[in-house]
mmCIF file of C-alpha atoms in Angstrom:
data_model
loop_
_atom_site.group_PDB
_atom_site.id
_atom_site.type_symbol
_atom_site.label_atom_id
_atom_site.label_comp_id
_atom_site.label_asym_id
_atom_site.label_seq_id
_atom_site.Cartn_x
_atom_site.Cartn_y
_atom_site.Cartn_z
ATOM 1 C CA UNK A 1 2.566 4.005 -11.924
ATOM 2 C CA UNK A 2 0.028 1.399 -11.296
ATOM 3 C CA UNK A 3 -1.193 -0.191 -14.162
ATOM 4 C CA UNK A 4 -5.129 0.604 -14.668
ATOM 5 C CA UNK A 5 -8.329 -1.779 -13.893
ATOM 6 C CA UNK A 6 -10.413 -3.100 -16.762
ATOM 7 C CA UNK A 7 -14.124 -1.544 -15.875
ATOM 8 C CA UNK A 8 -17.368 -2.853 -17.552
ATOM 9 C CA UNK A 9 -19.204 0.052 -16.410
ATOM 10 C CA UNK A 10 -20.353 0.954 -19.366
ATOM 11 C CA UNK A 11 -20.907 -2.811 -21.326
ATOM 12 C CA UNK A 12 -23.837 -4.311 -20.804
ATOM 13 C CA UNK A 13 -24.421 -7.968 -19.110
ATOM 14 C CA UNK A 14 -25.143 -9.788 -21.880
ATOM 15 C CA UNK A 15 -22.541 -8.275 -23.623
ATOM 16 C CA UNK A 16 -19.982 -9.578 -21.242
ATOM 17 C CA UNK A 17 -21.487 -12.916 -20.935
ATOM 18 C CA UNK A 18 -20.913 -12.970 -24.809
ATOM 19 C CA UNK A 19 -17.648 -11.784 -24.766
ATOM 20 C CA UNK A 20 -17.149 -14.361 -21.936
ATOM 21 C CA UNK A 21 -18.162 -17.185 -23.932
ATOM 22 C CA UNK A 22 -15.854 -16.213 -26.854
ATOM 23 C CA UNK A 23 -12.828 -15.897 -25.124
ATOM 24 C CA UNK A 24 -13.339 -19.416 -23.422
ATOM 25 C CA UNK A 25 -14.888 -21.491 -26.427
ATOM 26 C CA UNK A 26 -11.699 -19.918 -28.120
ATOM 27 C CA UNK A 27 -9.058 -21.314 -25.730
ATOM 28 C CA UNK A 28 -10.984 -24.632 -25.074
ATOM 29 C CA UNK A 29 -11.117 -24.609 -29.209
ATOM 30 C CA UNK A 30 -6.973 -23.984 -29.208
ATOM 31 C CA UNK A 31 -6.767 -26.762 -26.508
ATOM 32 C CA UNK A 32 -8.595 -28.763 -28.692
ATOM 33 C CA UNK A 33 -6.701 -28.835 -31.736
ATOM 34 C CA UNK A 34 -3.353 -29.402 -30.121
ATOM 35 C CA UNK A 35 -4.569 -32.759 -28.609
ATOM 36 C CA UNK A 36 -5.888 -33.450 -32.023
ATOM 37 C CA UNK A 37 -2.297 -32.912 -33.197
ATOM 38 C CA UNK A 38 -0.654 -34.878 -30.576
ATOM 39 C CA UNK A 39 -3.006 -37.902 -31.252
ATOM 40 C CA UNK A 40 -2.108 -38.066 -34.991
ATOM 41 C CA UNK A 41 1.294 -38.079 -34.468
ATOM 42 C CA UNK A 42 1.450 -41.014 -32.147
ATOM 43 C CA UNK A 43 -0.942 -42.613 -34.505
ATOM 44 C CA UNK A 44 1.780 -41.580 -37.304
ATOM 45 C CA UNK A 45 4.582 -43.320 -34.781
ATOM 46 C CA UNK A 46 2.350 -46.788 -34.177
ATOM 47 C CA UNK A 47 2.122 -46.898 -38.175
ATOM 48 C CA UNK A 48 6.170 -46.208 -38.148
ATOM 49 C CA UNK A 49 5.972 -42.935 -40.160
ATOM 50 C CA UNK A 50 7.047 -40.838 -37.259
ATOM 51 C CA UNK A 51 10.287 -41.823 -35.048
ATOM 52 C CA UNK A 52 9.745 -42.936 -31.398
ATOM 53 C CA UNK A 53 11.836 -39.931 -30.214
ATOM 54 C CA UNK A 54 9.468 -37.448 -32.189
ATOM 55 C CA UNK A 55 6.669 -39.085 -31.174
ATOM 56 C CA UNK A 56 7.895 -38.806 -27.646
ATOM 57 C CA UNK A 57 9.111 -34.970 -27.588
ATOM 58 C CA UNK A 58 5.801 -34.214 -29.470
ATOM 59 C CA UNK A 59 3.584 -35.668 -27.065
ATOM 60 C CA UNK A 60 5.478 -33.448 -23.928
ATOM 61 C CA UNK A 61 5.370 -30.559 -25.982
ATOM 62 C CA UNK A 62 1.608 -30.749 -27.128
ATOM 63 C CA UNK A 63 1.331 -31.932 -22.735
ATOM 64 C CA UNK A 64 3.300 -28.165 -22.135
ATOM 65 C CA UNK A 65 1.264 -26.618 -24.622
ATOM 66 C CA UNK A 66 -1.849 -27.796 -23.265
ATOM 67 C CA UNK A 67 -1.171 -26.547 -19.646
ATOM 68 C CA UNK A 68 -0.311 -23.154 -20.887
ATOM 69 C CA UNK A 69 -3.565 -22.851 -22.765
ATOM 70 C CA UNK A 70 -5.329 -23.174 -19.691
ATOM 71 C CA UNK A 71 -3.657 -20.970 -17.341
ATOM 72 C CA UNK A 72 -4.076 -18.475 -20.378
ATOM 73 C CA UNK A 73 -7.508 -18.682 -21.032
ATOM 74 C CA UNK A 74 -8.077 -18.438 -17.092
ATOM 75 C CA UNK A 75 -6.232 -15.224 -17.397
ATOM 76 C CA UNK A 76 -8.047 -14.103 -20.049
ATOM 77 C CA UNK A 77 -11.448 -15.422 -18.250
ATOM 78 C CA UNK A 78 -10.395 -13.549 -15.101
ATOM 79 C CA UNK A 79 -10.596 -10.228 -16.532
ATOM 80 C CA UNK A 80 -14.166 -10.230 -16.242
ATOM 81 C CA UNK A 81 -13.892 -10.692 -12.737
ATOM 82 C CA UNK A 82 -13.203 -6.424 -12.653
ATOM 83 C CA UNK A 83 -17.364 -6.357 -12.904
ATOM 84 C CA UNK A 84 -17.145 -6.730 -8.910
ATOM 85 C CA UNK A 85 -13.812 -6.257 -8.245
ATOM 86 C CA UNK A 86 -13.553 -3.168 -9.995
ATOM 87 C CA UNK A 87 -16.976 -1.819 -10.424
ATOM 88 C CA UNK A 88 -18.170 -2.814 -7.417
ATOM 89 C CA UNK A 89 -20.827 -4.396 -8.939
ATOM 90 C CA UNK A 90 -22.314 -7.752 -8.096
ATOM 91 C CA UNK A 91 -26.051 -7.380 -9.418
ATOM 92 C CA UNK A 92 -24.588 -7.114 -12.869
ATOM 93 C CA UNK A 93 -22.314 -10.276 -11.992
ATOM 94 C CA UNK A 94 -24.928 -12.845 -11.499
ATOM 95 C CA UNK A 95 -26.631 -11.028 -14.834
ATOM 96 C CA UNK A 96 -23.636 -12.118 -16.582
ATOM 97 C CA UNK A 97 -22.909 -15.363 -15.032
ATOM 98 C CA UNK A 98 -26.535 -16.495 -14.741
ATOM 99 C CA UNK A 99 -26.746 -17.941 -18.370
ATOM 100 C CA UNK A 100 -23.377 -19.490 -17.623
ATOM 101 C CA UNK A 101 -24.694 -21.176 -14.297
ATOM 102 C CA UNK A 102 -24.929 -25.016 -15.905
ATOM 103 C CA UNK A 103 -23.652 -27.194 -13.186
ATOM 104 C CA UNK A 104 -24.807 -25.719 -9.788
ATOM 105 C CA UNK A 105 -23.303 -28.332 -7.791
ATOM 106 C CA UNK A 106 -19.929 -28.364 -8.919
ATOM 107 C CA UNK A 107 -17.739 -25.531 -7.316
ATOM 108 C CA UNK A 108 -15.743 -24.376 -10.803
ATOM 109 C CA UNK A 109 -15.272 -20.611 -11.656
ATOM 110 C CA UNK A 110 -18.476 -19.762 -12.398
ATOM 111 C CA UNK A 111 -20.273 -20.765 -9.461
ATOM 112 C CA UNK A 112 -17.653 -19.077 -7.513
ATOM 113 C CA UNK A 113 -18.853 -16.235 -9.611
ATOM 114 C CA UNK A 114 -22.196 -16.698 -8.764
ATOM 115 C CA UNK A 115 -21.746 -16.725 -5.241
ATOM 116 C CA UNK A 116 -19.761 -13.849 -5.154
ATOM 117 C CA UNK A 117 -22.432 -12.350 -6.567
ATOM 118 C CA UNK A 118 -24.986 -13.383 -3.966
ATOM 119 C CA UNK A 119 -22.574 -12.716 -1.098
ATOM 120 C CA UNK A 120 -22.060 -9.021 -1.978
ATOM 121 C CA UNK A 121 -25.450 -8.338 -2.838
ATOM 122 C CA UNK A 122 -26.204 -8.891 0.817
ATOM 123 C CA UNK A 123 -27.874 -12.320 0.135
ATOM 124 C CA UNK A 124 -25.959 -14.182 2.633
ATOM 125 C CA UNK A 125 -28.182 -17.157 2.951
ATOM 126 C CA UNK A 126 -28.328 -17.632 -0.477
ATOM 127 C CA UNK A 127 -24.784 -17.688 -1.232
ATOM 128 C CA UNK A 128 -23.853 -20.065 2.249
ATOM 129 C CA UNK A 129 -26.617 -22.412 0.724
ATOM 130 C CA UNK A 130 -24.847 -22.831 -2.859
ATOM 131 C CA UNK A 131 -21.302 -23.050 -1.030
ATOM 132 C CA UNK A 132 -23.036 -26.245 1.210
ATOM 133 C CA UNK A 133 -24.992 -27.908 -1.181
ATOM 134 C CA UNK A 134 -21.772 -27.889 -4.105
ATOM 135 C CA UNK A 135 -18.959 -30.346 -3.744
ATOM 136 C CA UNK A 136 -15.929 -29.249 -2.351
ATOM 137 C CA UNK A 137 -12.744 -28.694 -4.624
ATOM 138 C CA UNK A 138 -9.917 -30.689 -4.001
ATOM 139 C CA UNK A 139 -6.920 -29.049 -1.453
ATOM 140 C CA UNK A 140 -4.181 -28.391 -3.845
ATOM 141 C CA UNK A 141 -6.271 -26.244 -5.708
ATOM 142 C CA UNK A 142 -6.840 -22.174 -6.293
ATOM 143 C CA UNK A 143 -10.371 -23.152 -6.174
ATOM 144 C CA UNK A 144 -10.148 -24.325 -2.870
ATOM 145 C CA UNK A 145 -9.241 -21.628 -1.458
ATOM 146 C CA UNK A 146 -11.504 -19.565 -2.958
ATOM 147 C CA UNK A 147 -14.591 -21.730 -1.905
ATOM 148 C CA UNK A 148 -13.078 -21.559 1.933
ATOM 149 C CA UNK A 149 -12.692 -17.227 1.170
ATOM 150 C CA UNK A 150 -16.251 -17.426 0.593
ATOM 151 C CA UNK A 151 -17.166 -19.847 3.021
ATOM 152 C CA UNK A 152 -15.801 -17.566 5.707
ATOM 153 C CA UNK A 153 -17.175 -14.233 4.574
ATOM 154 C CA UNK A 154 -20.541 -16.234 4.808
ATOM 155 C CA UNK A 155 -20.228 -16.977 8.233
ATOM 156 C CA UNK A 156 -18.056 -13.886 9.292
ATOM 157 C CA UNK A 157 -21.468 -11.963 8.306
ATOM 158 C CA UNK A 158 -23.557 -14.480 10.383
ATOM 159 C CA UNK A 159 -21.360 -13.512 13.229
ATOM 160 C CA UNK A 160 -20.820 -17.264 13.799
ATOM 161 C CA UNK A 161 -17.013 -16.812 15.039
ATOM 162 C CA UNK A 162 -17.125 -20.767 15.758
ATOM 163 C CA UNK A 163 -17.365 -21.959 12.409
ATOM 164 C CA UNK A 164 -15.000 -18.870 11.608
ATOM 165 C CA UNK A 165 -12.054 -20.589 13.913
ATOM 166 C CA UNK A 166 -12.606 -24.106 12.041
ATOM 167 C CA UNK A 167 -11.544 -22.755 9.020
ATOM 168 C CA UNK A 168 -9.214 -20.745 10.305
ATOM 169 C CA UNK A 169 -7.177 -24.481 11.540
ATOM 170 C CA UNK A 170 -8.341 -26.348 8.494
ATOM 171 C CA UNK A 171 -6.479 -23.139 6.342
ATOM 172 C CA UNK A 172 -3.623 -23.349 8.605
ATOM 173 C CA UNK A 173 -2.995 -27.084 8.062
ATOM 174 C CA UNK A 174 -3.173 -26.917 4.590
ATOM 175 C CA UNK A 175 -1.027 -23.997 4.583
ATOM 176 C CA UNK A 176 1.736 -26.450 6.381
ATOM 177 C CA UNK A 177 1.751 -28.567 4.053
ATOM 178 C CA UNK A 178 2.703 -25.945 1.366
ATOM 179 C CA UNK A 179 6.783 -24.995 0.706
ATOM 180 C CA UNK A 180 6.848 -21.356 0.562
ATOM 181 C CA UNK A 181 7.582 -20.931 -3.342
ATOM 182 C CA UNK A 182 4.222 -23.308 -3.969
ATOM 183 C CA UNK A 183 2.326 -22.615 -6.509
ATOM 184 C CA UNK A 184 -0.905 -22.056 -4.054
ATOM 185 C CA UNK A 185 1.349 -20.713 -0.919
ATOM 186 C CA UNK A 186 0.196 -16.759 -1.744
ATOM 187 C CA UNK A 187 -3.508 -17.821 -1.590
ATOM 188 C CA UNK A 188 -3.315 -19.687 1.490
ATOM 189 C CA UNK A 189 -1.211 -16.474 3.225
ATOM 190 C CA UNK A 190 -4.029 -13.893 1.708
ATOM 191 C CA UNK A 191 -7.004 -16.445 3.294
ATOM 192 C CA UNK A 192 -4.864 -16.618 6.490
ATOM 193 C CA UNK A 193 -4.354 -12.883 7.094
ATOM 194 C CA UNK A 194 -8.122 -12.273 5.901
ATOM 195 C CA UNK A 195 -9.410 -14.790 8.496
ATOM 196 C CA UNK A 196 -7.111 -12.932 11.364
ATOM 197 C CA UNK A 197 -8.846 -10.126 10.507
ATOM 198 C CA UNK A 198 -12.262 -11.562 10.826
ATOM 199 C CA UNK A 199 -11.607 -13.520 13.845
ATOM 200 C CA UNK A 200 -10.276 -10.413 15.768
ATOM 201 C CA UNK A 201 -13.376 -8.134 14.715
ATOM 202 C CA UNK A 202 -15.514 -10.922 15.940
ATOM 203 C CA UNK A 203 -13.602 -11.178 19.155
ATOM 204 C CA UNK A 204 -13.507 -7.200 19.785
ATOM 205 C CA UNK A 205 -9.615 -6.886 19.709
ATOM 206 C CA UNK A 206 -10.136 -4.003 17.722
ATOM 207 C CA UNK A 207 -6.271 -2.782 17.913
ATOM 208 C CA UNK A 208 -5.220 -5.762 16.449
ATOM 209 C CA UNK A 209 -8.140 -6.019 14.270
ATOM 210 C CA UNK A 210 -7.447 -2.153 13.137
ATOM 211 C CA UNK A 211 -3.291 -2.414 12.374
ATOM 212 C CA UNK A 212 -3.989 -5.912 9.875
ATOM 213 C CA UNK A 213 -6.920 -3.679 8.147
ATOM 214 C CA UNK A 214 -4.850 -0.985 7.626
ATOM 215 C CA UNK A 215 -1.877 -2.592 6.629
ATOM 216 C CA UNK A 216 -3.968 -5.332 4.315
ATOM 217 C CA UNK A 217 -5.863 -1.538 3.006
ATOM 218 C CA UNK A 218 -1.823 -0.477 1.806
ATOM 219 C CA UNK A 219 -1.878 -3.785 0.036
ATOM 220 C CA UNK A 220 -5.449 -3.840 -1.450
ATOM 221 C CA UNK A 221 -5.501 -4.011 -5.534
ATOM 222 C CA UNK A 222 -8.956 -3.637 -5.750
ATOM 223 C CA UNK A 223 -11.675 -1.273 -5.166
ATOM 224 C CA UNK A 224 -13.797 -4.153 -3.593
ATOM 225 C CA UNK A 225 -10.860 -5.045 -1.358
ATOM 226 C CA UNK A 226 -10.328 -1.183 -0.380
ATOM 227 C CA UNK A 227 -14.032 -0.762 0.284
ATOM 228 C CA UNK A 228 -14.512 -4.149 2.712
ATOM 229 C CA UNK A 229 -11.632 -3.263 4.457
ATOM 230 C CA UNK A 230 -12.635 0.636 5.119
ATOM 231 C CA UNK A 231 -16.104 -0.557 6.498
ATOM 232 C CA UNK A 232 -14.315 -2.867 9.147
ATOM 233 C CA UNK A 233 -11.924 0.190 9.733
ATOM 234 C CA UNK A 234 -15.207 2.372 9.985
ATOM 235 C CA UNK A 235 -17.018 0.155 12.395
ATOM 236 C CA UNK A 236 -14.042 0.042 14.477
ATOM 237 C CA UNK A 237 -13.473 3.357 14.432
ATOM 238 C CA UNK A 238 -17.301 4.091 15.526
ATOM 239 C CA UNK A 239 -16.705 1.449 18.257
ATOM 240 C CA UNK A 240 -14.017 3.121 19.679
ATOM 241 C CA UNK A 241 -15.787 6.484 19.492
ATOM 242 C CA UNK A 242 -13.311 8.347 16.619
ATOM 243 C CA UNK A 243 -17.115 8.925 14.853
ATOM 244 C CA UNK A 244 -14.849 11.833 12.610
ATOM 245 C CA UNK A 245 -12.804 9.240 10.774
ATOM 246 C CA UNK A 246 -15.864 6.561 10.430
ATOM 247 C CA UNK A 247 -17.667 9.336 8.658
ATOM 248 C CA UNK A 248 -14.939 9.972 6.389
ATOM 249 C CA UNK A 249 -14.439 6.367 5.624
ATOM 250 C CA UNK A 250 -18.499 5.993 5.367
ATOM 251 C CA UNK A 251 -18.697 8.591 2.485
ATOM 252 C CA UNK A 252 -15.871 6.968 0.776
ATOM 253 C CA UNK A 253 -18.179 3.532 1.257
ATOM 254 C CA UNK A 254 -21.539 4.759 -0.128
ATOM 255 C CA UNK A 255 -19.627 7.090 -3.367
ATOM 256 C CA UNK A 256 -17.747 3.999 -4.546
ATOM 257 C CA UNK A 257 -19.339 0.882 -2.761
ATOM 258 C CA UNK A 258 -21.829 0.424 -6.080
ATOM 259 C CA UNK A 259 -24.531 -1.956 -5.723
ATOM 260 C CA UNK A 260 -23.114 -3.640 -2.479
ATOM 261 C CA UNK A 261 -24.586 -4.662 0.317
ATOM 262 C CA UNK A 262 -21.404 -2.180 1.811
ATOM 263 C CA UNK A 263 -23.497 0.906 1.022
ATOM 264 C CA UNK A 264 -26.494 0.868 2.634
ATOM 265 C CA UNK A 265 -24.575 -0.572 5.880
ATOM 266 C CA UNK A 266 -22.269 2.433 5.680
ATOM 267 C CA UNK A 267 -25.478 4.629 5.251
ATOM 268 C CA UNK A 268 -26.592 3.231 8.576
ATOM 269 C CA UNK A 269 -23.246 3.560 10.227
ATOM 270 C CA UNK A 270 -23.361 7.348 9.058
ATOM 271 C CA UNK A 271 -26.956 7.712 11.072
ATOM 272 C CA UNK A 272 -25.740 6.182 13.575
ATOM 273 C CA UNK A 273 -22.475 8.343 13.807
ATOM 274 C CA UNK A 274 -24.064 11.852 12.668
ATOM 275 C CA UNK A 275 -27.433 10.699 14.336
ATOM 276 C CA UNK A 276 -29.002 12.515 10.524
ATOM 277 C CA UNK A 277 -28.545 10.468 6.922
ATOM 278 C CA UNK A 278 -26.200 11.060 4.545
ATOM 279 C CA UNK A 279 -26.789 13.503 1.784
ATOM 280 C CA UNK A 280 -24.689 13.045 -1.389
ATOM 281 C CA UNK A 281 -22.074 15.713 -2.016
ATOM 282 C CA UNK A 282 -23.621 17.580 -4.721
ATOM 283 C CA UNK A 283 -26.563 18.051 -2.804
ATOM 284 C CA UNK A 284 -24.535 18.915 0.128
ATOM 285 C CA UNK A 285 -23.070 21.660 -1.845
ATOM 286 C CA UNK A 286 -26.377 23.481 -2.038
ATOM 287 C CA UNK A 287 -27.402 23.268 1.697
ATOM 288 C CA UNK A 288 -26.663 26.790 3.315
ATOM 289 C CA UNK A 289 -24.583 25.674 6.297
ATOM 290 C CA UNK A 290 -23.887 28.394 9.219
ATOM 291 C CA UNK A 291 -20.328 29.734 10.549
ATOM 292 C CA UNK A 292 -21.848 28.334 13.973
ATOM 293 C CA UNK A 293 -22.694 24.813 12.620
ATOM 294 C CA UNK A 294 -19.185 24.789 11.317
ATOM 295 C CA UNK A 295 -17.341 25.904 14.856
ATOM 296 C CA UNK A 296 -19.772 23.106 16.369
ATOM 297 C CA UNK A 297 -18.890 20.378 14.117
ATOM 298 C CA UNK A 298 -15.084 20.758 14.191
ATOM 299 C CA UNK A 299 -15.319 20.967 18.183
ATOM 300 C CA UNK A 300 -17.227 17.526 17.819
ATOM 301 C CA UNK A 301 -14.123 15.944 15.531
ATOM 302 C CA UNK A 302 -11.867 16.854 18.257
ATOM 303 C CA UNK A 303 -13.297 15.544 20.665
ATOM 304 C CA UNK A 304 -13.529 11.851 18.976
ATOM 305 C CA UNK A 305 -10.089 12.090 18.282
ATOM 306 C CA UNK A 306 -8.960 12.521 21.544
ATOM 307 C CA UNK A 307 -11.479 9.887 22.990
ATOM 308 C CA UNK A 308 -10.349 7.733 20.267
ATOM 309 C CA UNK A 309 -6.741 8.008 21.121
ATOM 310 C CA UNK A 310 -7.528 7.438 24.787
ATOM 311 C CA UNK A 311 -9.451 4.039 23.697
ATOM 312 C CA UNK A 312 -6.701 2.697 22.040
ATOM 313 C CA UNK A 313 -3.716 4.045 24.587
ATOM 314 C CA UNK A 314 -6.149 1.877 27.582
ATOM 315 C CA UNK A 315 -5.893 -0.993 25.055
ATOM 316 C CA UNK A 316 -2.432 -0.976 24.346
ATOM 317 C CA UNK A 317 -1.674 -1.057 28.160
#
C-alpha cells in the first residue's frame, strides 16, 4: 500500500509559513547547541581537563551529529513541499514562501520554492528571470540540479529546444562524472530522462516522446508529476488524432490540476478536441443528453482510435 501524501489543503498560508519557520529555527537551534558543545570540550582539552582522545572522538561525533541535523531538518522542511506537489497548488506556495524570500539572489531552497511557484502559475518569464539573475549552485549539489530542472521547464515552455539541448550535455557531463551509488546519481538520471522527454516533444518524435511519458507516468509519486506528464500524453495524443484519450486525460487535468497553469491549457486542448468547452461533471450530470448524441459520440471515439493506431504503426515503420 502506498504510503499517503501530506496535503495542506485545508491550512492556511501563513499557517504553513509559521509552521515552516518552527520546524527550521528548531533544527538550526539543535545544530546550534551541539557546536556549542563541541567547542567547550576542546576548550576543556586545551586547559587539560579533557583527554586528547575525547577531545578528538567528541569533535567527529558532534561533526556526525551536525550533518545529520541537516539532512533531518531538510526532511522535515521538505514536507511542505506537498503544497504543489500534492495539492497542486502553487499560488498558495509563493503565499507561504513570500515572507521567507530574504536573499533573492542566492539559489537555496526557498527561492527554488519561489520559482516553482512562478513556473506553475504560468508566469514563465518571471520565474526564467529569478533563475538568471541568482547565482548558480555549485555541481555536486541537489540544488543544482534542481536549479537546471527548472531552468529547463522554463525554456521547454518557451519552446526554445536550443537552450533545451545545452542542458541536456551540460546534465550529461556532470552525470559522468558521478559513480552510480553517488549520493546525487538518482537526481541527475530523473533530470536526464525528464529532458529526453522534453527534447523529443519539441522535436515531434512523438512515439518516443509518448513510451518515456508513460513509463515516467508508472513511476510518478506525485500528483504534480502525474498531471505534467498526462498533458504531454494529451497533446500527443491530440497530435496524432486519438482526440478520445486526450479528452479523457484533459478531464483528469482540469479536476485535479488546481491552480496550475495545466488547467486552463487542458481546457483549451478540450475545445480544441470537442470543438465545445468543458463542463464540470456535476453539471454534466444534469444536461439531458440524447440516445442519438450517444451513438454519434462513440462512432467518433472509434474512429480516433483507429486513426491513432494508424499514426503510430506509419511511425514505427
Amino acid at each position: 500500500m502506498s504510503k499517503q501524501k501530506a496535503s495542506f489543503r485545508s491550512v492556511p498560508a501563513a499557517e504553513i509559513t509559521k509552521r515552516y519557520r518552527s520546524v527550521r529555527a528548531l533544527f538550526w537551534a539543535l545544530r546550534l547547541t551541539v557546536l556549542i558543545a563541541a567547542i567547550v570540550v576542546v576548550i576543556f582539552a586545551i586547559l587539560g581537563k579533557v583527554s586528547p582522545f575525547n577531545a578528538f572522538f567528541s569533535a567527529v561525533t558532534a561533526t556526525a551529529l551536525n550533518w545529520l541535523l541537516s539532512v533531518i531538518g531538510k526532511i522535515k522542511c521538505s514536507v511542505f513541499d506537498s503544497v504543489l506537489t500534492t495539492d497542486c497548488d502553487p499560488v498558495k506556495l509563493e503565499q507561504v514562501f513570500t515572507p521567507l524570500d530574504t536573499q533573492p539572489d542566492t539559489f537555496n531552497g526557498v527561492t527554488f520554492n519561489m520559482v516553482r511557484a512562478l513556473f506553475y502559475q504560468g508566469r514563465n518569464d518571471e520565474a526564467l528571470e529569478r533563475l538568471t539573475k541568482a547565482k548558480k549552485p555549485k555541481e555536486n549539489s541537489l540544488l543544482y540540479f534542481q536549479y537546471y530542472n527548472m531552468l529547463a521547464h522554463c525554456y521547454d515552455r518557451a519552446g526554445d529546444l536550443e537552450k533545451l539541448l545545452a542542458i541536456q550535455q551540460k546534465i550529461q557531463n556532470s552525470a559522468a562524472k558521478l559513480k552510480p551509488n553517488a549520493r546525487y546519481a538518482p537526481s541527475a538520471r530523473q533530470l536526464l530522462a525528464i529532458l529526453n522527454v522534453m527534447v523529443a516533444q519539441q522535436q515531434h518524435e512523438f512515439t518516443r516522446c509518448r513510451d518515456a511519458c508513460r513509463e515516467m507516468y508508472g513511476e510518478a509519486s506525485y500528483a504534480l508529476s502525474r498531471i505534467n506528464i498526462s498533458l504531454r500524453l494529451a497533446k500527443i495524443e491530440q497530435q496524432t488524432g486519438a482526440n478520445h484519450s486526450a479528452v479523457t486525460r484533459c478531464e483528469y487535468i482540469i479536476d485535479d490540476g488546481g491552480t496550475t497553469f495545466y488547467v486552463n491549457e487542458a481546457k483549451a486542448l478540450y475545445t480544441l478536441c470537442c470543438g465545445k468547452e468543458y463542463v464540470p461533471e456535476d453539471e454534466r450530470r444534469s444536461l439531458p443528453v440524447s440516445l442519438e448524441e450517444l451513438e454519434d459520440l462513440e462512432d467518433e471515439w472509434d474512429e480516433d482510435e483507429d486513426e491513432y493506431e494508424d499514426d503510430i504503426q506509419d511511425e514505427e515503420e
